[in-house]
Amino acid sequence: MILYRRKSNPVQNPEVRLRNEPYLIINIIFAGVILLIIAYSGIFSPEKDNYPVICIHEKLTGEPCFSCGLSHSFSLIVRGRIDEAYHWNRYGLRVFLFFASQLVLRALFSIFYLKYRQTRQQLIIFDCIGSAVIFLISFWPFITNILSGV
Amino acid sequence: MEQSQNNTGQNLGIAALITGIITFVLAVIPCVGLIAIIPGIITIVLATVGLSQASRNNSPQGMLIAGLIIGILASLISISQVVVATKIAQKADKWPEGIQNIINDVQDNVVKDLEDANVTIKVESDGNKVEINTNSNKKDRENKLEDLEGVKTQKNDTLPKKK
């Protein structure tokens, strides 16, 4: 009598194993999105001002929003011009630090997740709480802006 | 008894997670947060369809639930951005009137200050210097004018205003 049968052994097939690990998939996708943001900041130049993303908020309301100048700010941070980045958007550095820290954390937590099977549950909880705190600190001006408006 | 586990709905789960994370990043940035509602809805639809498939075929649902939660959160943030933008746009309609009032106040204050100001005019030409000091107070100017004319100024001696 067969109680349990799998079409393929997930331990031997990395693709199936990965599909059964949502945490790892989230980490990979989030890291990919962050890398795309950094690539966007690196490709488009603040001197040429050739950014394809426009501020929809400003177009609709006629008023610049909290995140206006964020693309310029990111580009300047990637190029190491922190002082100029601050002038473009004063929250640019803290938002960039959030993404940079998340890129490092995604890699670290994925390694810990694969290495220490016994503490996976605790690791995910710790990651959720830690990332939520970093997110709140980094995006606090944007959140207060939303809350004050609502 | 045979029990099998398949991956039905997992591709939808990955798609929902990708769109969900991108939507979340977009939603928290006010510049582009307004349009995040569209991928937010797509994320919710993908995750919901995937969940229904997964529950029918007894597949893992963790990724789909994660995608659904991220999609709902991102959509809520995006909706709040829309509400904020709408309120700002409504306020912006009243701003031109407010700005005009401020300009009028400033003009009135400047004119009032100038009425009470001491004015000194210095003219220098070919070594000749002429200095005129006057208190430009309206009453003083009227007195000065009376002295110069030698008669009392009439009340209605000013030019009629342009219509």
Coordinates of C-alpha atoms in Angstrom, one line a residue:
Chain A
M1 CA 0.0 0.0 0.0
I2 CA 1.4 3.4 -1.1
L3 CA 0.6 6.1 1.4
Y4 CA 2.4 9.0 -0.2
R5 CA 3.9 9.3 -3.7
R6 CA 5.6 12.1 -5.5
K7 CA 6.1 12.4 -9.2
S8 CA 9.6 13.7 -8.6
N9 CA 11.9 13.8 -5.6
P10 CA 11.9 17.5 -4.4
V11 CA 15.2 17.0 -2.6
Q12 CA 16.9 16.1 -5.8
N13 CA 15.0 18.5 -8.1
P14 CA 15.9 22.1 -7.1
E15 CA 13.1 23.6 -9.2
V16 CA 10.4 21.7 -7.3
R17 CA 12.2 22.4 -4.0
L18 CA 12.2 26.1 -4.8
R19 CA 8.5 26.1 -5.7
N20 CA 7.7 24.7 -2.3
E21 CA 9.6 27.5 -0.6
P22 CA 7.6 30.7 -0.9
Y23 CA 10.0 32.5 1.5
L24 CA 12.9 31.9 -0.9
I25 CA 10.9 33.0 -3.9
I26 CA 9.8 36.2 -2.2
N27 CA 13.5 36.9 -1.3
I28 CA 14.6 36.3 -4.9
I29 CA 11.9 38.4 -6.4
F30 CA 12.4 41.3 -4.0
A31 CA 16.1 41.2 -4.5
G32 CA 15.5 41.3 -8.3
V33 CA 13.2 44.3 -8.0
I34 CA 15.8 46.1 -5.9
L35 CA 18.5 45.3 -8.4
L36 CA 16.2 46.7 -11.1
I37 CA 15.8 49.9 -9.1
I38 CA 19.6 50.2 -8.7
A39 CA 20.1 49.5 -12.4
Y40 CA 17.5 52.2 -13.3
S41 CA 19.3 54.7 -11.1
G42 CA 22.6 53.8 -12.7
I43 CA 21.4 53.8 -16.3
F44 CA 19.6 57.1 -16.3
S45 CA 21.8 60.1 -15.7
P46 CA 21.0 63.2 -13.6
E47 CA 23.0 65.4 -16.0
K48 CA 21.0 64.3 -19.1
D49 CA 17.7 64.3 -17.1
N50 CA 16.4 61.4 -19.2
Y51 CA 14.2 59.7 -16.6
P52 CA 11.2 58.0 -18.2
V53 CA 9.1 58.1 -15.0
I54 CA 7.2 61.3 -14.4
C55 CA 5.5 62.4 -11.3
I56 CA 1.8 61.6 -11.9
H57 CA 0.9 63.3 -8.6
E58 CA 2.4 66.6 -9.8
K59 CA 0.6 66.2 -13.2
L60 CA -2.7 65.8 -11.5
T61 CA -2.5 68.2 -8.6
G62 CA 0.0 70.7 -9.9
E63 CA 2.0 70.4 -6.7
P64 CA 5.3 68.5 -6.2
C65 CA 5.0 65.5 -3.9
F66 CA 7.3 64.1 -1.2
S67 CA 9.0 61.7 -3.6
C68 CA 9.7 64.2 -6.4
G69 CA 13.4 64.1 -7.2
L70 CA 13.8 60.6 -5.8
S71 CA 15.1 59.3 -9.2
H72 CA 17.7 62.0 -9.3
S73 CA 18.6 61.4 -5.7
F74 CA 19.1 57.6 -6.3
S75 CA 21.2 58.3 -9.3
L76 CA 23.4 60.6 -7.4
I77 CA 23.7 58.2 -4.5
V78 CA 24.7 55.4 -6.9
R79 CA 27.4 57.8 -8.2
G80 CA 28.6 58.6 -4.7
R81 CA 27.4 62.3 -4.7
I82 CA 25.5 62.2 -1.4
D83 CA 25.4 65.9 -0.8
E84 CA 23.7 66.6 -4.1
A85 CA 21.4 63.7 -3.6
Y86 CA 20.2 65.3 -0.4
H87 CA 19.3 68.5 -2.2
W88 CA 17.2 66.7 -4.8
N89 CA 15.2 64.8 -2.2
R90 CA 15.9 64.9 1.5
Y91 CA 14.3 61.5 2.0
G92 CA 16.2 59.9 -0.9
L93 CA 19.1 58.6 1.2
R94 CA 16.9 56.9 3.8
V95 CA 14.8 55.3 1.2
F96 CA 17.8 54.1 -0.7
L97 CA 19.3 52.7 2.5
F98 CA 16.1 50.7 3.0
F99 CA 16.5 49.1 -0.5
A100 CA 20.2 48.6 0.0
S101 CA 19.7 47.0 3.4
Q102 CA 16.9 44.8 2.1
L103 CA 19.2 43.5 -0.7
V104 CA 21.8 42.5 1.8
L105 CA 19.1 41.0 4.2
R106 CA 17.4 39.0 1.4
A107 CA 20.8 37.3 0.6
L108 CA 21.7 36.8 4.3
F109 CA 18.3 35.5 5.3
S110 CA 18.1 33.1 2.3
I111 CA 21.5 31.6 3.3
F112 CA 20.4 31.2 7.0
Y113 CA 17.0 29.7 5.8
L114 CA 18.8 27.1 3.8
K115 CA 21.5 26.4 6.3
Y116 CA 19.5 26.2 9.6
R117 CA 16.3 24.1 9.0
Q118 CA 15.3 24.0 12.6
T119 CA 15.0 27.7 13.1
R120 CA 13.1 28.6 9.9
Q121 CA 9.9 29.6 11.6
Q122 CA 11.7 32.0 14.0
L123 CA 13.8 33.3 11.1
I124 CA 10.7 34.3 9.1
I125 CA 9.1 36.0 12.1
F126 CA 12.3 37.9 12.9
D127 CA 12.6 38.9 9.2
C128 CA 9.0 40.1 9.0
I129 CA 9.3 42.2 12.2
G130 CA 12.8 43.6 11.4
S131 CA 11.9 44.5 7.8
A132 CA 8.6 46.1 8.9
V133 CA 10.5 48.3 11.4
I134 CA 13.1 49.3 8.8
F135 CA 10.3 50.0 6.3
L136 CA 8.5 52.2 8.8
I137 CA 11.6 54.2 9.7
S138 CA 12.6 54.7 6.1
F139 CA 9.2 55.5 4.7
W140 CA 7.8 57.4 7.8
P141 CA 7.6 60.8 6.0
F142 CA 5.6 59.2 3.2
I143 CA 3.4 57.3 5.6
T144 CA 2.6 60.5 7.7
N145 CA 1.9 62.3 4.5
I146 CA -0.7 59.6 3.5
L147 CA -2.2 59.5 7.0
S148 CA -2.5 63.3 7.2
G149 CA -4.2 63.4 3.9
V150 CA -6.6 60.5 4.7
Chain B
M1 CA -4.8 4.7 -0.4
E2 CA -3.0 7.0 -2.7
Q3 CA -2.3 10.7 -1.9
S4 CA -0.6 13.0 -4.4
Q5 CA 0.6 16.6 -4.2
N6 CA 1.0 18.7 -7.3
N7 CA 1.9 22.3 -8.1
T8 CA -1.3 23.6 -9.5
G9 CA -1.5 27.3 -9.2
Q10 CA 2.1 27.8 -8.3
N11 CA 3.0 29.6 -11.5
L12 CA 0.1 32.0 -10.8
G13 CA 1.5 32.3 -7.3
I14 CA 4.9 33.4 -8.6
A15 CA 3.3 35.8 -11.0
A16 CA 1.2 37.2 -8.2
L17 CA 4.3 37.6 -6.0
I18 CA 6.3 39.4 -8.7
T19 CA 3.5 41.8 -9.5
G20 CA 2.6 42.2 -5.8
I21 CA 6.2 43.2 -4.8
I22 CA 6.6 45.6 -7.7
T23 CA 3.1 47.1 -6.9
F24 CA 4.1 47.5 -3.2
V25 CA 7.3 49.3 -4.1
L26 CA 5.4 51.6 -6.5
A27 CA 2.5 52.2 -4.1
V28 CA 4.6 53.6 -1.2
I29 CA 6.2 56.2 -3.6
P30 CA 3.8 59.1 -4.0
C31 CA 5.0 60.0 -7.5
V32 CA 3.8 56.7 -9.0
G33 CA 1.6 55.4 -6.1
L34 CA -1.5 56.5 -7.9
I35 CA -1.1 54.0 -10.8
A36 CA -0.2 51.1 -8.5
I37 CA -3.9 50.4 -8.1
I38 CA -3.9 48.7 -11.6
P39 CA -1.1 46.1 -10.9
G40 CA -2.6 45.8 -7.4
I41 CA -5.9 44.5 -8.8
I42 CA -4.0 42.2 -11.2
T43 CA -2.1 40.8 -8.2
I44 CA -5.3 40.1 -6.3
V45 CA -6.9 38.4 -9.3
L46 CA -3.9 36.2 -10.0
A47 CA -3.6 35.2 -6.4
T48 CA -7.4 34.5 -6.1
V49 CA -7.5 32.4 -9.2
G50 CA -4.3 30.5 -8.1
L51 CA -5.8 29.9 -4.7
S52 CA -9.0 28.5 -6.1
Q53 CA -7.0 26.1 -8.3
A54 CA -4.7 25.1 -5.5
S55 CA -7.5 24.4 -3.1
R56 CA -9.3 22.2 -5.7
N57 CA -6.1 20.2 -6.4
N58 CA -4.7 20.1 -2.8
S59 CA -1.6 22.1 -3.8
P60 CA 0.5 24.3 -1.4
Q61 CA -1.1 27.7 -0.9
G62 CA 1.6 29.6 1.0
M63 CA 3.0 31.6 -2.0
L64 CA -0.5 32.4 -3.2
I65 CA -1.6 33.7 0.2
A66 CA 1.6 35.8 0.5
G67 CA 0.9 37.2 -3.0
L68 CA -2.7 38.0 -2.0
I69 CA -1.7 39.8 1.2
I70 CA 1.0 41.8 -0.6
G71 CA -1.5 42.7 -3.4
I72 CA -4.2 43.8 -0.9
L73 CA -1.8 45.9 1.1
A74 CA -0.3 47.6 -2.0
S75 CA -3.8 48.3 -3.3
L76 CA -4.9 49.9 0.0
I77 CA -1.8 52.1 0.0
S78 CA -2.4 53.1 -3.6
I79 CA -6.0 53.9 -2.9
S80 CA -4.9 56.1 0.1
Q81 CA -2.5 57.9 -2.3
V82 CA -5.4 58.6 -4.7
V83 CA -7.4 60.0 -1.8
V84 CA -4.5 62.2 -0.7
A85 CA -4.0 63.5 -4.3
T86 CA -7.7 64.2 -4.7
K87 CA -7.7 66.3 -1.5
I88 CA -4.6 68.2 -2.6
A89 CA -6.2 68.8 -6.0
Q90 CA -9.4 70.2 -4.3
K91 CA -7.3 72.5 -2.2
A92 CA -5.3 73.6 -5.2
D93 CA -8.5 75.1 -6.7
K94 CA -8.8 77.5 -3.8
W95 CA -5.1 78.5 -3.8
P96 CA -5.2 81.1 -6.6
E97 CA -7.7 83.2 -4.7
G98 CA -5.7 82.9 -1.5
I99 CA -2.5 83.9 -3.3
Q100 CA -4.3 87.0 -4.8
N101 CA -5.4 88.0 -1.3
I102 CA -1.8 87.7 0.0
I103 CA -0.5 89.8 -2.9
N104 CA -3.2 92.5 -2.2
D105 CA -2.2 92.5 1.5
V106 CA 1.5 92.9 0.7
Q107 CA 0.7 95.8 -1.8
D108 CA -1.4 97.6 0.9
N109 CA 1.4 97.2 3.4
V110 CA 4.0 98.5 1.0
V111 CA 1.9 101.6 0.1
K112 CA 1.2 102.3 3.8
D113 CA 4.9 102.0 4.6
L114 CA 5.8 104.4 1.8
E115 CA 3.3 107.0 3.0
D116 CA 5.1 107.3 6.3
A117 CA 8.6 106.9 4.9
N118 CA 11.4 109.5 4.9
V119 CA 12.6 110.0 1.3
T120 CA 16.0 111.4 0.4
I121 CA 16.9 112.2 -3.2
K122 CA 20.5 113.1 -4.1
V123 CA 21.3 114.4 -7.6
E124 CA 24.9 115.0 -8.6
S125 CA 26.0 116.5 -11.9
D126 CA 29.2 118.2 -13.0
G127 CA 30.2 118.9 -9.4
N128 CA 26.8 120.3 -8.4
K129 CA 25.0 118.5 -5.7
V130 CA 21.3 118.8 -4.9
E131 CA 19.9 116.9 -1.9
I132 CA 16.2 116.8 -1.2
N133 CA 15.1 115.5 2.2
T134 CA 11.4 115.1 2.8
N135 CA 9.1 113.3 5.0
S136 CA 6.7 111.8 2.6
N137 CA 3.9 111.7 5.2
K138 CA 0.7 112.7 3.4
K139 CA -0.1 115.5 5.8
D140 CA 3.5 116.9 5.5
R141 CA 3.2 116.8 1.7
E142 CA -0.1 118.7 1.9
N143 CA 1.5 121.4 4.1
K144 CA 4.5 121.7 1.9
L145 CA 2.3 122.1 -1.2
E146 CA 0.2 124.8 0.6
D147 CA 3.4 126.6 1.5
L148 CA 4.6 126.4 -2.1
E149 CA 1.2 127.5 -3.5
G150 CA 0.6 130.0 -0.8
V151 CA -3.1 129.1 -0.7
K152 CA -5.1 126.4 1.0
T153 CA -5.5 123.3 -1.0
Q154 CA -9.0 122.6 -2.2
K155 CA -10.6 119.4 -1.4
N156 CA -11.5 118.4 -4.9
D157 CA -8.4 119.6 -6.7
T158 CA -7.2 116.1 -7.8
L159 CA -7.7 114.6 -11.2
P160 CA -10.8 112.4 -11.6
K161 CA -10.1 108.7 -11.4
K162 CA -10.0 106.7 -14.6
K163 CA -13.1 104.6 -15.1

